[in-house]
Coordinates of C-alpha atoms and ligand atoms in Angstrom, one line a residue:
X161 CA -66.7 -39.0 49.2
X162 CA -69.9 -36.9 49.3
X163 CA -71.5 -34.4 48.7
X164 CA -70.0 -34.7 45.2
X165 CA -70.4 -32.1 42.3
X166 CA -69.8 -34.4 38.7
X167 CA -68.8 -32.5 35.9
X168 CA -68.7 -34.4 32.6
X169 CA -66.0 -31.8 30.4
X170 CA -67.2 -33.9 27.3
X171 CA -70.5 -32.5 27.7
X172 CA -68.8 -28.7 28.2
X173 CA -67.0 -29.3 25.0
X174 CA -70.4 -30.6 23.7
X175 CA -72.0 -27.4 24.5
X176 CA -69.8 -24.9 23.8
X177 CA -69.6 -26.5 20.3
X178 CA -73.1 -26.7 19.5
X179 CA -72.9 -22.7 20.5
X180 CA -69.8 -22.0 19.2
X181 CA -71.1 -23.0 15.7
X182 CA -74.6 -21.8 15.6
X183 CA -72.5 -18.3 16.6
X184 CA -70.1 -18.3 13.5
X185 CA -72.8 -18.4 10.6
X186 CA -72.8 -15.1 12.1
X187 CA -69.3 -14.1 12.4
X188 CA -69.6 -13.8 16.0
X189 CA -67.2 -15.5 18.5
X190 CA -67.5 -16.6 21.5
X191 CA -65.9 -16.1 25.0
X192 CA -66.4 -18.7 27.7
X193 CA -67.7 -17.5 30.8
X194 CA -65.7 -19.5 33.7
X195 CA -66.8 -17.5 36.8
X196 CA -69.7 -20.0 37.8
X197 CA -67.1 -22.8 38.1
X198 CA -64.8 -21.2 40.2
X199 CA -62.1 -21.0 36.6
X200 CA -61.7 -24.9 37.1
X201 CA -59.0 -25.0 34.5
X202 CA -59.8 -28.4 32.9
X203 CA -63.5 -27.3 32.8
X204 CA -62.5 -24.4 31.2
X205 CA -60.2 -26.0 28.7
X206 CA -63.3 -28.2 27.5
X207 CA -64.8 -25.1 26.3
X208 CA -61.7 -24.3 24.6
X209 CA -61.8 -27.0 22.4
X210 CA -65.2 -26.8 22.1
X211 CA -64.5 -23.3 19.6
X212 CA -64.0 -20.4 22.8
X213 CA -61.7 -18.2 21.3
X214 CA -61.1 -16.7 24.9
X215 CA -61.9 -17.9 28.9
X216 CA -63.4 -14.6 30.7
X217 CA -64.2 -14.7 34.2
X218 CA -64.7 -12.1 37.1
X219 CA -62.1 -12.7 39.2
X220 CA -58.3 -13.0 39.5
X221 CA -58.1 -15.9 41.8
X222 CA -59.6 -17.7 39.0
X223 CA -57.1 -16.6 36.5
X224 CA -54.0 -17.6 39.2
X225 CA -55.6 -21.0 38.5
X226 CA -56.0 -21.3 34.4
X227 CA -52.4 -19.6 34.0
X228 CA -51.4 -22.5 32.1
X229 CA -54.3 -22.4 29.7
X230 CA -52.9 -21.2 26.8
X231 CA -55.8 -18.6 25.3
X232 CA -57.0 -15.2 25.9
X233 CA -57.9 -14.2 29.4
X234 CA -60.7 -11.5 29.6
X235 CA -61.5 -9.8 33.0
X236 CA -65.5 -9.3 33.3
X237 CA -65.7 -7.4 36.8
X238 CA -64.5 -4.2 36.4
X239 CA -60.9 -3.7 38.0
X240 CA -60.6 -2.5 41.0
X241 CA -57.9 -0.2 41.4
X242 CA -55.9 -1.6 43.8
X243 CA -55.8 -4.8 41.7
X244 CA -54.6 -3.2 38.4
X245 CA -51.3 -4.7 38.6
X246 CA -52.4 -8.2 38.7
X247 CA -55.0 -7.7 36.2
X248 CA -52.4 -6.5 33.5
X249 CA -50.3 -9.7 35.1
X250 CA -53.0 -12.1 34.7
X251 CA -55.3 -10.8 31.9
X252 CA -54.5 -9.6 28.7
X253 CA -58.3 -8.1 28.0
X254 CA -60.0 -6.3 30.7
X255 CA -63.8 -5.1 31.0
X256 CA -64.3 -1.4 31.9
X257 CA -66.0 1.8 32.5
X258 CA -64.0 4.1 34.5
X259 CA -61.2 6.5 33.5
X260 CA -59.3 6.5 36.5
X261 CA -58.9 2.7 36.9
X262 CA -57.7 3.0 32.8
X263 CA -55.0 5.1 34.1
X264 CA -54.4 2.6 36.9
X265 CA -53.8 0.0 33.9
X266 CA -52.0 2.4 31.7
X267 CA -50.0 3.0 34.6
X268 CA -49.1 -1.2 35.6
X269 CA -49.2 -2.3 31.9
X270 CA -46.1 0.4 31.8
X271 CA -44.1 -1.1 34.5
X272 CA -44.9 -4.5 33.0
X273 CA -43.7 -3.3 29.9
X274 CA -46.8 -4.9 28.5
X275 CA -50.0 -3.7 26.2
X276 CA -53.1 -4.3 28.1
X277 CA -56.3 -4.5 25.8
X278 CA -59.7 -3.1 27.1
X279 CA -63.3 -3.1 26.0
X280 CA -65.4 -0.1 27.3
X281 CA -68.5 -1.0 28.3
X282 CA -71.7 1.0 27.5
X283 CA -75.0 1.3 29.9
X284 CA -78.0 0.8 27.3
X285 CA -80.2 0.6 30.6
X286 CA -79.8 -2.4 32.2
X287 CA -78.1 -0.1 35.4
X288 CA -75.2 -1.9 36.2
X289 CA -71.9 -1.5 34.7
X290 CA -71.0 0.9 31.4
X291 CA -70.8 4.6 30.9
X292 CA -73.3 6.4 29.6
X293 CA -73.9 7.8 26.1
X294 CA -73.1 11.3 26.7
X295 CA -69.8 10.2 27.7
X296 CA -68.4 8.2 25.2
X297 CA -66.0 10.5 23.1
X298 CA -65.1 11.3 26.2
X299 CA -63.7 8.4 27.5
X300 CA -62.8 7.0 24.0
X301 CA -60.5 10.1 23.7
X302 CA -58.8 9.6 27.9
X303 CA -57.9 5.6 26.1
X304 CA -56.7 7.4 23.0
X305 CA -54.1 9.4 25.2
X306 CA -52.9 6.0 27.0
X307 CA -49.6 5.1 26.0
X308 CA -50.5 1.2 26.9
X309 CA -53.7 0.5 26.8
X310 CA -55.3 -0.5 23.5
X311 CA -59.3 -0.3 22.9
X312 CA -59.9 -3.8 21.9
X313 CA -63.8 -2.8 21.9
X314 CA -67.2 -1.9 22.8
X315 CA -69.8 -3.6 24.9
X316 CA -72.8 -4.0 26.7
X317 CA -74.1 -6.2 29.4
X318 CA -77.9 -6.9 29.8
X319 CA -80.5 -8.9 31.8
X320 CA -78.3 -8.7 34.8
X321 CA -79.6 -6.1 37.1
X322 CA -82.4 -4.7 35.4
X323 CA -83.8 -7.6 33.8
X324 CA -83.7 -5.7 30.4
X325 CA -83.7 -7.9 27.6
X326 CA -81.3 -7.5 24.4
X327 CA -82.7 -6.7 21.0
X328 CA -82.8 -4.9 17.5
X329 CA -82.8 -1.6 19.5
X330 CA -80.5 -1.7 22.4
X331 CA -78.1 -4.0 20.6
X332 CA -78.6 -1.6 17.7
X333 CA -77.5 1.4 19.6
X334 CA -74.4 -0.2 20.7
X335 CA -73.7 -0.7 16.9
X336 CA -74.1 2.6 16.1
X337 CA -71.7 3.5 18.8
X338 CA -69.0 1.6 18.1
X339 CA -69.8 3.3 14.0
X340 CA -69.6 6.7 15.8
X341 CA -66.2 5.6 17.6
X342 CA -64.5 4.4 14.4
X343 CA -65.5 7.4 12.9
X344 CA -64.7 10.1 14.7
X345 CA -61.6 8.6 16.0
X346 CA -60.3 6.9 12.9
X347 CA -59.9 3.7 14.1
X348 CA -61.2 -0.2 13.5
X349 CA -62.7 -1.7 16.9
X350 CA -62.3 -5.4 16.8
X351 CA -64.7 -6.2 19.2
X352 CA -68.7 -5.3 19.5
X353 CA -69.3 -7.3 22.6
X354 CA -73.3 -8.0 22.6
X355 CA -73.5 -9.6 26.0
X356 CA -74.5 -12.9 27.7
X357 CA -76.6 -15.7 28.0
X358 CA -79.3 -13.7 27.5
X359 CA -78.8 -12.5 24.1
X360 CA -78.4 -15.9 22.6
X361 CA -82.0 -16.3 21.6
X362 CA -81.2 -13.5 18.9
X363 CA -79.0 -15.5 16.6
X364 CA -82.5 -18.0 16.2
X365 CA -84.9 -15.4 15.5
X366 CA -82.6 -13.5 13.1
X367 CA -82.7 -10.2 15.4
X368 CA -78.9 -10.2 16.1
X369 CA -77.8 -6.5 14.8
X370 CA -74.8 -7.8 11.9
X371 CA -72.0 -5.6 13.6
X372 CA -72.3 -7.3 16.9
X373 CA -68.9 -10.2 16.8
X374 CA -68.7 -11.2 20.1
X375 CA -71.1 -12.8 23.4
X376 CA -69.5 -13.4 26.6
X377 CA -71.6 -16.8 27.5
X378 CA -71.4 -18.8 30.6
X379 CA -74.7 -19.9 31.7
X380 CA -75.6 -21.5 28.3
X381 CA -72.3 -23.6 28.0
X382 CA -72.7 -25.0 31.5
X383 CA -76.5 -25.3 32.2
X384 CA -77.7 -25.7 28.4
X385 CA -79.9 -23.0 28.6
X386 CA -80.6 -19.2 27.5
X387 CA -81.5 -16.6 30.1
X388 CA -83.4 -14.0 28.2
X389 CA -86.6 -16.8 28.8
X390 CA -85.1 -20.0 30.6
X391 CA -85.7 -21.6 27.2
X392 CA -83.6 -24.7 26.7
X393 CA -81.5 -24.9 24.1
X394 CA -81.8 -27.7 21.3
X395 CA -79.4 -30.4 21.6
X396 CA -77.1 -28.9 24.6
X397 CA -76.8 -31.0 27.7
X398 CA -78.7 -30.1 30.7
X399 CA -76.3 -32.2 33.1
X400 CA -72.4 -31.4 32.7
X401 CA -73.3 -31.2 36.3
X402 CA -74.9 -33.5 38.8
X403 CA -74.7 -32.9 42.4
X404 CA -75.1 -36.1 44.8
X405 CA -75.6 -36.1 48.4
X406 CA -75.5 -39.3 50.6
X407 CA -78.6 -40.4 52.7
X408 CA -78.3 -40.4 56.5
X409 CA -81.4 -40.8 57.8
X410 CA -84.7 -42.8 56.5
X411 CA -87.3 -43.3 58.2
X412 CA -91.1 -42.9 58.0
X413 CA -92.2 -39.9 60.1
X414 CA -95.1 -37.4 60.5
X415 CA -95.2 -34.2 57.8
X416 CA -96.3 -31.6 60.7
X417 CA -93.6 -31.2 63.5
X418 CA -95.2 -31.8 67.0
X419 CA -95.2 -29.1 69.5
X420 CA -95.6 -25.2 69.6
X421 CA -94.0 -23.5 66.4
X422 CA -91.3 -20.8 66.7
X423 CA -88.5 -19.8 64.3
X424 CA -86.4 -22.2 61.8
X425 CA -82.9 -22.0 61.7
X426 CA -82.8 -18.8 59.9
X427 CA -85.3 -17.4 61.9
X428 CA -88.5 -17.3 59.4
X429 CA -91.6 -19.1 60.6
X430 CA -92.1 -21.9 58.7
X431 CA -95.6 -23.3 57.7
X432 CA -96.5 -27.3 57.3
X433 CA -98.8 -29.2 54.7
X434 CA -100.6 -32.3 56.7
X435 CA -99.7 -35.2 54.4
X436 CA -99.8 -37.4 57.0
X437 CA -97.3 -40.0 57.3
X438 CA -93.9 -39.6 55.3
X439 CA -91.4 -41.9 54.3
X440 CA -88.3 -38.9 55.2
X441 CA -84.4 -38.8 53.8
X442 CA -82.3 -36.8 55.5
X443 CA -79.3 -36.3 53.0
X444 CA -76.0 -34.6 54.3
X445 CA -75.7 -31.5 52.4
X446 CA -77.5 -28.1 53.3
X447 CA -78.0 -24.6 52.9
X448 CA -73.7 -23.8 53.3
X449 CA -73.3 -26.0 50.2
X450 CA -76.6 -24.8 48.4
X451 CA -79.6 -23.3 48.2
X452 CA -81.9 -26.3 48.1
X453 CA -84.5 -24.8 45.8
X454 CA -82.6 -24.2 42.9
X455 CA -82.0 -28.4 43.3
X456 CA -84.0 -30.4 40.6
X457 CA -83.7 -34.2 41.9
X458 CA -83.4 -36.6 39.0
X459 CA -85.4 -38.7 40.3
X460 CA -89.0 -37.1 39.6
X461 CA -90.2 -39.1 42.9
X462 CA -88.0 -37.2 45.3
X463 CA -89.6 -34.0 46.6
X464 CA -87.0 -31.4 48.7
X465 CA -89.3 -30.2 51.5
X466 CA -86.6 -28.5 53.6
X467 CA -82.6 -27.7 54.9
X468 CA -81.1 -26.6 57.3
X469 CA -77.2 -25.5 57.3
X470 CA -76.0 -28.9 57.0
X471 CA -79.1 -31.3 56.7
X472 CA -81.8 -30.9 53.6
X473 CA -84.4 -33.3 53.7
X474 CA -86.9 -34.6 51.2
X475 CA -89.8 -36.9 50.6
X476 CA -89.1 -39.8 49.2
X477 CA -92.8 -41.7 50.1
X478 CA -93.4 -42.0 46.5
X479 CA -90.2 -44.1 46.0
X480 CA -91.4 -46.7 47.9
X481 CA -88.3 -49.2 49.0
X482 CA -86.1 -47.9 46.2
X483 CA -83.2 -46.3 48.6
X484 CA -81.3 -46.6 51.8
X485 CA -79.4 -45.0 54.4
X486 CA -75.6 -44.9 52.4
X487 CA -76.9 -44.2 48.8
X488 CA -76.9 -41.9 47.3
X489 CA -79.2 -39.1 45.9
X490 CA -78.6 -37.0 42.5
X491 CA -79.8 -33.6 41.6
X492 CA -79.4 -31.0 38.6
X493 CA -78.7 -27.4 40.0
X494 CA -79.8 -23.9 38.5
X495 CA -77.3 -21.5 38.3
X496 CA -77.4 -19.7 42.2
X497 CA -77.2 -23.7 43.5
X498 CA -74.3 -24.6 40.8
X499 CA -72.6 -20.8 42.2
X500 CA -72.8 -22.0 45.7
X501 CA -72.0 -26.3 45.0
X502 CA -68.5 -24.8 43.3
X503 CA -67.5 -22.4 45.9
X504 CA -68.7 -24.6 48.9
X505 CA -65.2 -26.4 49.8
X506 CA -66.7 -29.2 51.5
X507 CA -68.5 -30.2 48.3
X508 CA -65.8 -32.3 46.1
X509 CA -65.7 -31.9 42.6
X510 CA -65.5 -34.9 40.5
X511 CA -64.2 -33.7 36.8
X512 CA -64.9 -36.9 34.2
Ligands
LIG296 C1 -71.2 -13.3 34.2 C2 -71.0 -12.4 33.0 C3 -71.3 -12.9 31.7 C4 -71.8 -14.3 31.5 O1 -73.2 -14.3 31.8 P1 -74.1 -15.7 31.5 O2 -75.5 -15.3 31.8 O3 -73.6 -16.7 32.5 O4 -73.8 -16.1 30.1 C5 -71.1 -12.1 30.6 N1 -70.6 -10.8 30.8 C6 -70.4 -10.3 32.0 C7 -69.9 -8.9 32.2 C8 -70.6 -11.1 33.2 O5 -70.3 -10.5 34.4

């Protein structure tokens, strides 16, 4: 059945390894980011036994489906309030920023009888989640006087919002934080989280500050890639996940539509290139299931030229007689496609 989303779990395994490993020389360990995948729990497992020490993800729904995995579960969103009960059910490390929801967790980890670990996160400027400076005794002191919650840690999330990229001096600062923390407070933080994807590039060029001992990395395990630069990264697979749509229509047509020109489907005013006559695939897949331009078609002769909800269609004049109405057409995604390919239901996900 198509459209089909193939994920090859050898290949996660593969890539979390290769990371995994290149991570330790450091000392730093590595949670699995599971979010973009929708927490498929075999998926997730893969990276598990690839060398994760913990599957994080942003939302609960995905960690009602990986109860059975048997590791640490780390919330990434910051709680929301009214969820607090099922985030000390479900998680056993929560991200956060924000005193009141603490004592929302304080509060459910009591009536679970349970501990509940957190890691406060710190803005260094990327504007989206994390106190700020100023207020870190602060909110290290409100944990301090929770009965349940334990600080597991301190960190930081870049390259999200802002674009801001990590380095010797943001990273840094987080490092002298957590210092700061332990000082002042007499205690031993066991986790100086120094964020995701993007800060991978840091263990090659030797800028990764020594104190930081954990990255939260999702991107890189499933697309092979680092997201400070879009760099590639040596030996990882590019294609745990192949998206393949079937053909139904072929047929040689012209590349300018005939008549006067209004609005597209989604109401922009769309512009033509004359390339005269086109040899045209309509496959059955479209903009609910993806967002066509973040599709790379594996074979380098198939251009995408356009999609509607349901239909996206492509060029395939350079293929010559190559395929047919029925086949089938295979594509590597970016991450906002692979986002949308996992959450679309009418996409079925093949797991190898
Ligand atoms: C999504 C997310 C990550 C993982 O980011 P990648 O770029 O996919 O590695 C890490 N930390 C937080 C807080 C996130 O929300």
């Amino acid at each position: 059945m198509y459209p089909r989303l193939v994920i090859n779990r050898q290949k996660i395994k593969e890539n979390t390894a290769l990371i995994a490993e290149k991570a330790s020389q450091l000392d730093i360990d590595l949670y699995a980011v599971s979010k973009v995948y929708c927490g498929m729990p075999s998926v997730a497992q893969a990276s598990i036994e690839g060398g994760a020490k913990a599957i994080a993800d942003s939302r609960l729904e995905n960690f009602e489906k990986m109860i059975d995995l048997n590791c640490d579960k780390v919330l990434l969103r910051l709680p929301m309030q009214s969820e607090a009960e099922r985030v000390v059910a479900l998680c056993d490390i929560s991200l956060n920023s924000e005193i009141e929801t603490l004592k929302a967790l304080d509060h459910a980890a009591d009536k679970a009888t349970k501990k509940h670990r957190v890691i406060l996160m710190i803005d260094l400027g990327d504007l989206r989640e994390g106190i700020l400076k100023a207020d870190v005794d602060k909110t290290v002191k409100a944990i301090m006087d929770m009965k349940h919650i334990t600080l597991e840690g301190i960190g930081v999330n870049l390259t999200c919002y802002g674009g801001v990229i990590p380095g010797p001096d943001n990273l840094g600062d987080l490092v002298s934080i957590a210092a700061h923390i332990e000082k002042e407070f007499d205690l031993a933080l066991k986790v100086i989280s120094g964020g995701n994807s993007s800060s991978l590039f840091l263990l090659d060029n030797g800028e990764m500050p020594s104190k930081i001992n954990n990255l939260r990395i999702g991107e890189a395990i499933v697309l092979g890639r680092e997201t400070a630069y879009g760099d590639i990264i040596k030996g990882a697979h590019e294609d745990a996940f192949i998206l393949e749509a079937e053909i139904i229509e072929l047929k040689t047509k012209d590349s300018i539509p005939t008549g006067k020109i209004g609005m597209d489907a989604f109401g922009n005013k769309p512009t033509f290139v004359d390339k005269g006559k086109m040899l045209r695939a309509i496959a059955a897949i479209g903009r609910q299931d993806v967002n066509p331009e973040g599709l790379t078609p594996l074979d380098e002769r198939i251009e995408i030229i356009g999609a509607s909800s349901d239909h996206m269609i492509m060029d395939l004049t350079a293929t010559g007689e190559t395929y047919a109405v029925g086949q089938v057409v295979q594509f590597r995604l970016d991450y906002g496609a692979m986002l949308k390919a996992c959450t679309s239901e009418y996409i079925k996900k093949v797991i190898l």
